[in-house]
mmCIF file of C-alpha atoms in Angstrom:
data_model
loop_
_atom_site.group_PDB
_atom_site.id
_atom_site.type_symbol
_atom_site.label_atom_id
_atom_site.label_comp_id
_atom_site.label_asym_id
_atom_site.label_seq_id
_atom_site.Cartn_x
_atom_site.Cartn_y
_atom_site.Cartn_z
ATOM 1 C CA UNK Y 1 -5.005 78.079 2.189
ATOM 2 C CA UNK Y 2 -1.416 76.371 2.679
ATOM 3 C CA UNK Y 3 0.024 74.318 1.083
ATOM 4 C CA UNK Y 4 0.111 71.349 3.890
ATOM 5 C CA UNK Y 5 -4.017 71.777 4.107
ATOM 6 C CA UNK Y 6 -4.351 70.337 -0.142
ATOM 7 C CA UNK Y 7 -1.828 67.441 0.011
ATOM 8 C CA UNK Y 8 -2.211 64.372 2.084
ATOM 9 C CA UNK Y 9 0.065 63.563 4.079
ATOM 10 C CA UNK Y 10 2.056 60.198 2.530
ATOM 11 C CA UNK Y 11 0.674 56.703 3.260
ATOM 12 C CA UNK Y 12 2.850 54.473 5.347
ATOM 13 C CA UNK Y 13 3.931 51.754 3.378
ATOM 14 C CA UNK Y 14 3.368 48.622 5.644
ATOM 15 C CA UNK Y 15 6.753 46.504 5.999
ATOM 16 C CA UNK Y 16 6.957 43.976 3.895
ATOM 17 C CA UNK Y 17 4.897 40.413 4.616
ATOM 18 C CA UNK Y 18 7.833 37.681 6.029
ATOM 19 C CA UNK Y 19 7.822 34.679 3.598
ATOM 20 C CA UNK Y 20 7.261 31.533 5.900
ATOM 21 C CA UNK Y 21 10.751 29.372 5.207
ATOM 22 C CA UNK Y 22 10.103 26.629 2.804
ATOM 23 C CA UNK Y 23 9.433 22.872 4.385
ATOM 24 C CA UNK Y 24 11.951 20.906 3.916
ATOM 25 C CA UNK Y 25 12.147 17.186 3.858
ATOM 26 C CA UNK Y 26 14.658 15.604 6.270
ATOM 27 C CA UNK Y 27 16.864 13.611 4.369
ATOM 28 C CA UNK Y 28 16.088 9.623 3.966
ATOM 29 C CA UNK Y 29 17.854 7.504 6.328
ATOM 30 C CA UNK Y 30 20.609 6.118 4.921
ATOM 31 C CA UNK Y 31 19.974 2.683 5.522
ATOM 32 C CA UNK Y 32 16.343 2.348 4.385
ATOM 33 C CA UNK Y 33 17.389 4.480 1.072
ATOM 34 C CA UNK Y 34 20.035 1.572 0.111
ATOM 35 C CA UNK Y 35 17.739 -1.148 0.230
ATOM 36 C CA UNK Y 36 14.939 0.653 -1.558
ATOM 37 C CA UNK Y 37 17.388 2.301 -4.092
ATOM 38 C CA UNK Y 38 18.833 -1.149 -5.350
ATOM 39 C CA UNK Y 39 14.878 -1.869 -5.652
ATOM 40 C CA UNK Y 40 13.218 1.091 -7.578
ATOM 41 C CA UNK Y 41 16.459 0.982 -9.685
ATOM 42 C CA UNK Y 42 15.708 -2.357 -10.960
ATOM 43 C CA UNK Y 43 12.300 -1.643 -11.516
ATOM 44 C CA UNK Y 44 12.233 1.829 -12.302
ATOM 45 C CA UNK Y 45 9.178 2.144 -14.425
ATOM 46 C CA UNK Y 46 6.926 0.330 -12.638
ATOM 47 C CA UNK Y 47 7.404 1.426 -8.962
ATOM 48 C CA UNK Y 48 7.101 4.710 -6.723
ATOM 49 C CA UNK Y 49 8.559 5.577 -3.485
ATOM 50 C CA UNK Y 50 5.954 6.300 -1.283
ATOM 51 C CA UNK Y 51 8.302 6.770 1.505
ATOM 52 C CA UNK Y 52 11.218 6.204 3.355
ATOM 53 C CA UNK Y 53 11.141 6.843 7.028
ATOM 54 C CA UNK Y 54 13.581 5.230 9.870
ATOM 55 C CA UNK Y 55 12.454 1.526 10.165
ATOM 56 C CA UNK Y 56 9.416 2.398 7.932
ATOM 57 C CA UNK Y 57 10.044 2.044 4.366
ATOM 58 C CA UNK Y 58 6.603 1.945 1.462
ATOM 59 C CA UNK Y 59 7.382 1.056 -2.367
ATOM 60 C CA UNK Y 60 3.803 1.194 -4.303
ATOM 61 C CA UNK Y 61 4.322 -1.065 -7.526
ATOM 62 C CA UNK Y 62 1.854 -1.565 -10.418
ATOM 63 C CA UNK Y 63 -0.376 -4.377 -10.171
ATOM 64 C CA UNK Y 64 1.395 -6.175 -13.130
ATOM 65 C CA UNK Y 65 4.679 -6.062 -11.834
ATOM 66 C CA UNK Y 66 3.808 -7.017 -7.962
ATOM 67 C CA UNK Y 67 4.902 -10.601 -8.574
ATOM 68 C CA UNK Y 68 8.413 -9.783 -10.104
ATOM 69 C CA UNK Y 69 8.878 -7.144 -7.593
ATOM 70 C CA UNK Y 70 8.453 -9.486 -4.560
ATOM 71 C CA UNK Y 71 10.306 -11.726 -5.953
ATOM 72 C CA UNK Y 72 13.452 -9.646 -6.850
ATOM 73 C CA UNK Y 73 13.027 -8.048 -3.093
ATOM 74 C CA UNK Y 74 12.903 -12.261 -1.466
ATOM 75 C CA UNK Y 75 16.279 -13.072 -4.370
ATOM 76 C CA UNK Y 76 18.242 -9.292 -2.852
ATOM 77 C CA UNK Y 77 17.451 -8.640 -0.005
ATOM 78 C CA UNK Y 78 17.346 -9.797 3.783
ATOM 79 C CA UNK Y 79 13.421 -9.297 3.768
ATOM 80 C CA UNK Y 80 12.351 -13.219 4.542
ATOM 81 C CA UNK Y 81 8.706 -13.285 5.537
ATOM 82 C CA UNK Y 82 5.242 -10.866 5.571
ATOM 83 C CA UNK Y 83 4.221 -10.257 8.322
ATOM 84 C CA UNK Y 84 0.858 -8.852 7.531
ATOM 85 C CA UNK Y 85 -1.075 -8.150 4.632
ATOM 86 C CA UNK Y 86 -3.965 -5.725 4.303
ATOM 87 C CA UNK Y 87 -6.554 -4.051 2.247
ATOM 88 C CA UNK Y 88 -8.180 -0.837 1.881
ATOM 89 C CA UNK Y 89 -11.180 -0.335 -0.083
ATOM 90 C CA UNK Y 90 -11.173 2.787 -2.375
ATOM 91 C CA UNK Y 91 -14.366 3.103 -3.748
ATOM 92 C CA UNK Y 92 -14.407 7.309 -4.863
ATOM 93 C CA UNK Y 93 -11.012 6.060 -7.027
ATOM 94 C CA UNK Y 94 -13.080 2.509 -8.209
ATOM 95 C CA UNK Y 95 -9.397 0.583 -7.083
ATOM 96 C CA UNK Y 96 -8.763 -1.789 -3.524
ATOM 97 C CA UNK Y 97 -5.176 -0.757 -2.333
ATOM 98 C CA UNK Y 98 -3.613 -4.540 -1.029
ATOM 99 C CA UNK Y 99 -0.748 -3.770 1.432
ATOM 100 C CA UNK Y 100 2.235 -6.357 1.937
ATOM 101 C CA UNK Y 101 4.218 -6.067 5.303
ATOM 102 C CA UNK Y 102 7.506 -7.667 4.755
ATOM 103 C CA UNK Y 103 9.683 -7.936 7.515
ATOM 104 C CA UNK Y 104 13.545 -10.110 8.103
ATOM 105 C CA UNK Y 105 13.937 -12.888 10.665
ATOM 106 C CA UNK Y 106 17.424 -13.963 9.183
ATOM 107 C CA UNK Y 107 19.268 -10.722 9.215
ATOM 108 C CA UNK Y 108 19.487 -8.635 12.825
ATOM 109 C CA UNK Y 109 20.054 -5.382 11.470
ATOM 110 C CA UNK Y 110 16.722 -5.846 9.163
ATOM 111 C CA UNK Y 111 15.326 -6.988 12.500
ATOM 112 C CA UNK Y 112 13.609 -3.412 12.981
ATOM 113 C CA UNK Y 113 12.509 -2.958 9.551
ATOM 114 C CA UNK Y 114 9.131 -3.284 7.915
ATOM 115 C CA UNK Y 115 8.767 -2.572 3.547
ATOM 116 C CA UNK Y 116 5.172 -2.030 2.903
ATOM 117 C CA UNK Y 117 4.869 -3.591 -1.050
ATOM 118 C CA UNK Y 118 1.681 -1.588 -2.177
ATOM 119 C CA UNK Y 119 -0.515 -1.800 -5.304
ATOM 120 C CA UNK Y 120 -4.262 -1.329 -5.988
ATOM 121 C CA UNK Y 121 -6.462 -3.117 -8.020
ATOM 122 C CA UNK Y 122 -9.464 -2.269 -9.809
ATOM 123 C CA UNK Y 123 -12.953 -2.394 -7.296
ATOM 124 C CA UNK Y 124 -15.409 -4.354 -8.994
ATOM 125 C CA UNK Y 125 -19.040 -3.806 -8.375
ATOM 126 C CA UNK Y 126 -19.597 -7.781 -7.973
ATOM 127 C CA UNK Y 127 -16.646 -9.827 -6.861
ATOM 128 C CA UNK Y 128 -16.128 -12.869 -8.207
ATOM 129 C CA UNK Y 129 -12.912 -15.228 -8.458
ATOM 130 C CA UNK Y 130 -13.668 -15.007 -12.465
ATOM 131 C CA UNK Y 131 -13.581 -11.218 -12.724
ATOM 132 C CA UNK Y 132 -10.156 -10.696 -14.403
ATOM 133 C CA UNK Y 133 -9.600 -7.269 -13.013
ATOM 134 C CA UNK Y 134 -9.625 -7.814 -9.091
ATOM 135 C CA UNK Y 135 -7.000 -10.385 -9.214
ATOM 136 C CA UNK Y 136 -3.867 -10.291 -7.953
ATOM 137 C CA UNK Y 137 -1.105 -12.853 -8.302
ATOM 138 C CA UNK Y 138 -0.048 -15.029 -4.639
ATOM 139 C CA UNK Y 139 2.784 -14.354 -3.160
ATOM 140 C CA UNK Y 140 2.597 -17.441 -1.303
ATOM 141 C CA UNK Y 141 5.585 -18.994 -3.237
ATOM 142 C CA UNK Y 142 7.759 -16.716 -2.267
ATOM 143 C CA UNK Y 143 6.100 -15.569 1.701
ATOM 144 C CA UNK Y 144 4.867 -18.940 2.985
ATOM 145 C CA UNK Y 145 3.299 -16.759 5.875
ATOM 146 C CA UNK Y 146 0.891 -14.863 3.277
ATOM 147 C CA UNK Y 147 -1.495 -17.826 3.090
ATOM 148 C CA UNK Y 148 -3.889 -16.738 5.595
ATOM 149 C CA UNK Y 149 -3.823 -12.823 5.112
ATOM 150 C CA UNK Y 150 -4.230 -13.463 1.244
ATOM 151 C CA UNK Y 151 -7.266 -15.491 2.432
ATOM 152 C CA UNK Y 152 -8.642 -12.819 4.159
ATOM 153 C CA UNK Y 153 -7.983 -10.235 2.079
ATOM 154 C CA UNK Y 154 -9.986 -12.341 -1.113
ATOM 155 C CA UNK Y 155 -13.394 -12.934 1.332
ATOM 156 C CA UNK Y 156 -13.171 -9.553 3.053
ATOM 157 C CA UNK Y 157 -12.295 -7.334 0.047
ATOM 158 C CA UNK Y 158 -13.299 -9.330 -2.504
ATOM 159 C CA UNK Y 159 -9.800 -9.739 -4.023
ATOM 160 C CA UNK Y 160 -8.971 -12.943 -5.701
ATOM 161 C CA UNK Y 161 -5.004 -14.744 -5.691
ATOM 162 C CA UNK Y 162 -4.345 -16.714 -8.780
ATOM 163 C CA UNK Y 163 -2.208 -19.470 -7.401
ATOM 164 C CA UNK Y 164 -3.119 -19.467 -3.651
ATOM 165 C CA UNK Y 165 -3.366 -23.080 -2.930
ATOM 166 C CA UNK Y 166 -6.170 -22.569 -0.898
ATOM 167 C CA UNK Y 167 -8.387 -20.228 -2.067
ATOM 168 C CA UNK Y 168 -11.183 -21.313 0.437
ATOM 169 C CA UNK Y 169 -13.017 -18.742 2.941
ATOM 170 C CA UNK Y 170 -11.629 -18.179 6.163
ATOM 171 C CA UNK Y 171 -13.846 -16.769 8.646
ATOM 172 C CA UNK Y 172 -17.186 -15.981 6.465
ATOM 173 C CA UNK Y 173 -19.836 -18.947 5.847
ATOM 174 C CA UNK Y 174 -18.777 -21.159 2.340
ATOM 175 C CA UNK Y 175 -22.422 -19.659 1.413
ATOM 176 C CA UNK Y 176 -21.654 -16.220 2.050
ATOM 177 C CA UNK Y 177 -23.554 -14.536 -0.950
ATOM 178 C CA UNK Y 178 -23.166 -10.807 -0.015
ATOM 179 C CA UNK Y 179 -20.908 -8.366 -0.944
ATOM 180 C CA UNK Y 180 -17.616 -8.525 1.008
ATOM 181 C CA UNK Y 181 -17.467 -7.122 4.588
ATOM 182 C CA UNK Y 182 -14.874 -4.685 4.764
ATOM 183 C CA UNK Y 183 -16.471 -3.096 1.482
ATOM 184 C CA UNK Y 184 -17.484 0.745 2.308
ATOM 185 C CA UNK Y 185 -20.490 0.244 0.341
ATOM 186 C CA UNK Y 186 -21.893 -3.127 2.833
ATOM 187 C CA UNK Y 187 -24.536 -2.714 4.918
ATOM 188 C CA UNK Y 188 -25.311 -4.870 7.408
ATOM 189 C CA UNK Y 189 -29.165 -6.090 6.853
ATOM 190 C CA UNK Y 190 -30.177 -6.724 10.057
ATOM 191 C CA UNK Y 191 -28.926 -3.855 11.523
#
C-alpha cells in the first residue's frame, strides 16, 4: 500500500464569504437639519428625530412637552399654519399616535416643507373627555387652522383637546354612544 492510498487528499478551503458593505445613511439635507437642529437643541430631552428627509422633516415629542414645543417652533421658525392633523390608533402598544402637519405660507423657501410634530397618548379602553390620560393640549392658539382636524381627531380617535374652543362633534351624531370610528377594535353592528 502507498502512501497516497492512506491520506486524503486536502480539503479545499472555500474562499472566504464577501461581507455585504454596510448601509449607510445619506447625509440630512442641510436645510431641513438647521431648522430641526435649533429645535431638538432647545428641547433636547423631550424630543426625537424621527427623520429628516428633503422637504420631509418628523420631530416625535413627549406628550407633556407638545404644547411648548409648538409653540417654540410658531416663536422660531417660518412654520405658520398645520395643514393637517392625524391620528393613528395603536392598540398592541395601548397609545394613539396624533400627527401635526405644519407647513409655511409666509416664507417661500419653507414653501416646500412639511414638519410632522408627533406624540402618542395613552389608548383608553372607554373614551371620555374626563379621562385624564387621552388628552392632549390644543394647539389652536397657536395654528388657528387646527380647529377642525383637532375636532376630528377627539370624535374619531377618541382624543380629547383641553382648550379647543369648540370641543363639539363634527361629523358623528351629538348621541354617538359607541366607541370611536377609526378605533381598530370598532365593529360596525350592522354589518
Amino acid at each position: 500500500m502507498s502512501t497516497s492510498e492512506t491520506t486524503p487528499p486536502p480539503k479545499a478551503t472555500p474562499p472566504p464569504k464577501a461581507t455585504p458593505p454596510e448601509k449607510t445613511e445619506p447625509p440630512a439635507p442641510a436645510f431641513e437639519k438647521s431648522y430641526i437642529d435649533q429645535i431638538t437643541n432647545q428641547f433636547t430631552d423631550d424630543v426625537e428625530i424621527g427623520y429628516i428627509k428633503e422637504n420631509r422633516t418628523r420631530i416625535n415629542v413627549k406628550k407633556e412637552k407638545i404644547a411648548d414645543v409648538a409653540k417654540f417652533i410658531k416663536d422660531n421658525t417660518p412654520f405658520d399654519h398645520a395643514e393637517s392633523v392625524t391620528g393613528v390608533d395603536f392598540p398592541e402598544d395601548k397609545e394613539i399616535g396624533v400627527i401635526y402637519h405644519l407647513g409655511s405660507y409666509t416664507d417661500s423657501t419653507y414653501s416646500k416643507q412639511v414638519l410632522a410634530l408627533a406624540t402618542r397618548v395613552p389608548r383608553e379602553e372607554n373614551p371620555n373627555p374626563g379621562n385624564d390620560s387621552t388628552k392632549l393640549p390644543s394647539l389652536r392658539d397657536m395654528f388657528y387652522s387646527v380647529e377642525f382636524h383637532e375636532r376630528e381627531v377627539f370624535e374619531m380617535l377618541g382624543v380629547y383637546f383641553e382648550g379647543h374652543p369648540d370641543n363639539r362633534r363634527l361629523l358623528l351624531p351629538e348621541d354617538w354612544a359607541d366607541l370611536p370610528p377609526l378605533r381598530k377594535d370598532f365593529r360596525n353592528k350592522g354589518r
